[in-house]
CSV table of N, CA and C in Angstrom, one decimal:
chain,number,residue,atom,x,y,z
U,4,GLY,N,101.9,109.4,94.9
U,4,GLY,CA,100.6,109.6,94.5
U,4,GLY,C,100.4,110.9,93.9
U,5,THR,N,101.0,111.9,94.5
U,5,THR,CA,100.8,113.3,93.9
U,5,THR,C,101.4,113.4,92.5
U,6,ALA,N,102.5,112.7,92.3
U,6,ALA,CA,103.1,112.8,90.9
U,6,ALA,C,102.2,112.1,89.9
U,7,MET,N,101.6,111.0,90.3
U,7,MET,CA,100.6,110.3,89.4
U,7,MET,C,99.5,111.2,89.1
U,8,VAL,N,98.9,111.8,90.1
U,8,VAL,CA,97.8,112.7,89.8
U,8,VAL,C,98.2,113.9,88.9
U,9,ALA,N,99.4,114.4,89.2
U,9,ALA,CA,99.9,115.5,88.3
U,9,ALA,C,100.1,115.1,86.9
U,10,ALA,N,100.7,113.9,86.7
U,10,ALA,CA,100.9,113.4,85.4
U,10,ALA,C,99.6,113.1,84.6
U,11,ALA,N,98.6,112.6,85.3
U,11,ALA,CA,97.3,112.4,84.7
U,11,ALA,C,96.7,113.7,84.3
U,12,ALA,N,96.7,114.7,85.3
U,12,ALA,CA,96.1,116.0,85.1
U,12,ALA,C,96.8,116.7,83.9
U,13,ALA,N,98.1,116.5,83.7
U,13,ALA,CA,98.9,117.2,82.7
U,13,ALA,C,98.7,116.5,81.3
U,14,GLY,N,98.0,115.4,81.3
U,14,GLY,CA,97.7,114.8,80.1
U,14,GLY,C,98.7,113.7,79.6
U,15,PHE,N,99.7,113.4,80.5
U,15,PHE,CA,100.6,112.4,80.2
U,15,PHE,C,100.0,111.0,80.1
U,16,PHE,N,98.9,110.9,80.8
U,16,PHE,CA,98.1,109.6,80.9
U,16,PHE,C,96.7,109.9,80.7
U,17,GLU,N,95.9,109.0,80.1
U,17,GLU,CA,94.5,109.3,79.8
U,17,GLU,C,93.7,109.4,81.1
U,18,ASN,N,94.1,108.6,82.1
U,18,ASN,CA,93.4,108.7,83.4
U,18,ASN,C,94.3,108.3,84.5
U,19,LEU,N,93.8,108.4,85.8
U,19,LEU,CA,94.7,108.1,86.9
U,19,LEU,C,95.0,106.6,87.0
U,20,SER,N,94.1,105.7,86.6
U,20,SER,CA,94.4,104.3,86.6
U,20,SER,C,95.6,104.0,85.7
U,21,ASP,N,95.7,104.6,84.5
U,21,ASP,CA,96.8,104.4,83.6
U,21,ASP,C,98.1,104.9,84.2
U,22,ALA,N,98.0,106.0,84.9
U,22,ALA,CA,99.2,106.6,85.5
U,22,ALA,C,99.7,105.7,86.6
U,23,ALA,N,98.8,105.1,87.4
U,23,ALA,CA,99.1,104.2,88.5
U,23,ALA,C,99.8,103.0,88.0
U,24,ARG,N,99.3,102.4,86.9
U,24,ARG,CA,99.9,101.3,86.3
U,24,ARG,C,101.3,101.6,85.8
U,25,ALA,N,101.5,102.8,85.2
U,25,ALA,CA,102.8,103.1,84.7
U,25,ALA,C,103.8,103.4,85.8
U,26,PHE,N,103.3,103.9,86.9
U,26,PHE,CA,104.2,104.3,88.0
U,26,PHE,C,104.6,103.1,89.0
U,27,SER,N,103.9,102.0,88.8
U,27,SER,CA,104.1,100.9,89.7
U,27,SER,C,104.7,99.7,89.0
U,28,ARG,N,105.4,98.8,89.8
U,28,ARG,CA,105.9,97.6,89.2
U,28,ARG,C,105.8,96.5,90.3
U,29,ARG,N,105.7,95.3,89.8
U,29,ARG,CA,105.6,94.2,90.7
U,29,ARG,C,106.9,93.8,91.3
U,30,GLY,N,107.0,93.8,92.6
U,30,GLY,CA,108.3,93.4,93.2
U,30,GLY,C,108.2,92.0,93.8
U,31,ALA,N,109.2,91.7,94.6
U,31,ALA,CA,109.3,90.4,95.2
U,31,ALA,C,108.3,90.4,96.4
U,32,GLU,N,107.7,89.2,96.6
U,32,GLU,CA,106.8,89.0,97.7
U,32,GLU,C,107.6,88.7,98.9
U,33,ILE,N,107.3,89.5,100.0
U,33,ILE,CA,108.0,89.3,101.3
U,33,ILE,C,106.9,88.8,102.3
U,34,ARG,N,107.3,87.6,102.8
U,34,ARG,CA,106.4,87.0,103.8
U,34,ARG,C,106.9,87.2,105.2
U,35,PRO,N,106.0,87.4,106.2
U,35,PRO,CA,106.5,87.6,107.6
U,35,PRO,C,107.2,86.3,108.1
U,36,SER,N,108.1,86.5,109.0
U,36,SER,CA,108.8,85.4,109.6
U,36,SER,C,108.0,85.1,110.9
U,37,PRO,N,107.4,83.9,111.0
U,37,PRO,CA,106.7,83.5,112.3
U,37,PRO,C,107.6,83.6,113.5
U,38,GLY,N,108.9,83.4,113.4
U,38,GLY,CA,109.8,83.5,114.5
U,38,GLY,C,109.9,84.9,115.1
U,39,LYS,N,109.6,85.9,114.3
U,39,LYS,CA,109.7,87.3,114.8
U,39,LYS,C,108.4,87.9,115.3
U,40,ARG,N,107.4,87.1,115.4
U,40,ARG,CA,106.1,87.6,115.8
U,40,ARG,C,106.1,88.3,117.1
U,41,ALA,N,106.7,87.8,118.1
U,41,ALA,CA,106.8,88.4,119.4
U,41,ALA,C,107.5,89.8,119.3
U,42,TYR,N,108.5,89.9,118.6
U,42,TYR,CA,109.3,91.1,118.4
U,42,TYR,C,108.4,92.2,117.7
U,43,TYR,N,107.7,91.8,116.7
U,43,TYR,CA,106.8,92.8,116.0
U,43,TYR,C,105.6,93.1,116.8
U,44,ASP,N,105.1,92.2,117.6
U,44,ASP,CA,104.0,92.5,118.5
U,44,ASP,C,104.4,93.5,119.5
U,45,ALA,N,105.6,93.4,120.0
U,45,ALA,CA,106.1,94.3,121.0
U,45,ALA,C,106.3,95.7,120.4
U,46,ARG,N,106.9,95.7,119.1
U,46,ARG,CA,107.0,97.0,118.4
U,46,ARG,C,105.7,97.7,118.2
U,47,TYR,N,104.7,96.9,117.8
U,47,TYR,CA,103.4,97.5,117.6
U,47,TYR,C,102.8,98.0,118.9
U,48,ARG,N,103.0,97.3,120.0
U,48,ARG,CA,102.5,97.9,121.3
U,48,ARG,C,103.2,99.2,121.6
U,49,ALA,N,104.5,99.3,121.3
U,49,ALA,CA,105.3,100.5,121.6
U,49,ALA,C,104.7,101.6,120.7
U,50,PHE,N,104.4,101.3,119.4
U,50,PHE,CA,103.8,102.3,118.5
U,50,PHE,C,102.5,102.8,119.0
U,51,LEU,N,101.7,101.9,119.5
U,51,LEU,CA,100.4,102.3,120.1
U,51,LEU,C,100.5,103.2,121.3
U,52,ALA,N,101.5,102.9,122.1
U,52,ALA,CA,101.8,103.7,123.3
U,52,ALA,C,102.3,105.1,122.9
U,53,MET,N,103.2,105.2,121.9
U,53,MET,CA,103.6,106.5,121.4
U,53,MET,C,102.5,107.3,120.8
U,54,HIS,N,101.6,106.6,120.1
U,54,HIS,CA,100.5,107.3,119.5
U,54,HIS,C,99.6,107.9,120.6
U,55,GLU,N,99.3,107.1,121.7
U,55,GLU,CA,98.5,107.6,122.8
U,55,GLU,C,99.2,108.7,123.5
U,56,HIS,N,100.5,108.7,123.7
U,56,HIS,CA,101.2,109.8,124.3
U,56,HIS,C,101.1,111.0,123.5
U,57,ARG,N,101.2,110.9,122.1
U,57,ARG,CA,101.1,112.1,121.3
U,57,ARG,C,99.7,112.7,121.4
U,58,ARG,N,98.7,111.8,121.4
U,58,ARG,CA,97.4,112.3,121.6
U,58,ARG,C,97.2,113.1,122.9
U,59,ALA,N,97.8,112.6,124.0
U,59,ALA,CA,97.8,113.2,125.3
U,59,ALA,C,98.4,114.6,125.2
U,60,LEU,N,99.6,114.7,124.5
U,60,LEU,CA,100.3,116.0,124.4
U,60,LEU,C,99.4,117.0,123.6
U,61,VAL,N,98.8,116.5,122.6
U,61,VAL,CA,97.9,117.4,121.8
U,61,VAL,C,96.8,117.9,122.7
U,62,ARG,N,96.2,117.1,123.5
U,62,ARG,CA,95.2,117.5,124.5
U,62,ARG,C,95.7,118.6,125.4
U,63,ILE,N,96.9,118.3,126.0
U,63,ILE,CA,97.5,119.3,126.9
U,63,ILE,C,97.7,120.6,126.2
U,64,MET,N,98.2,120.6,125.0
U,64,MET,CA,98.5,121.9,124.3
U,64,MET,C,97.2,122.6,123.9
U,65,ARG,N,96.2,121.8,123.5
U,65,ARG,CA,94.9,122.4,123.1
U,65,ARG,C,94.3,123.0,124.3
U,66,ASP,N,94.4,122.4,125.5
U,66,ASP,CA,93.7,122.9,126.7
U,66,ASP,C,94.5,124.2,127.2
U,67,HIS,N,95.7,124.4,126.8
U,67,HIS,CA,96.5,125.6,127.3
U,67,HIS,C,96.9,126.5,126.1
U,68,ARG,N,96.3,126.4,125.0
U,68,ARG,CA,96.7,127.3,123.9
U,68,ARG,C,96.5,128.7,124.1
U,69,ASP,N,95.5,129.1,125.0
U,69,ASP,CA,95.2,130.5,125.2
U,69,ASP,C,96.0,131.1,126.4
U,70,SER,N,96.9,130.2,127.0
U,70,SER,CA,97.6,130.7,128.2
U,70,SER,C,98.8,131.6,127.8
């Protein structure tokens, strides 16, 4: 994204939309596998747990930053 903005700002493209079109290309469509739903659901729950743990650590450090 930053490269697109820089290229548009430098005048390589008339606007950001033109830069985005030039920087992107259409790839293959990837569809989810229904048989892997449980696996990805478990991974997402793990991600949410890690995110909550990170938030708890931030609170701990914020509460003790002046110690």
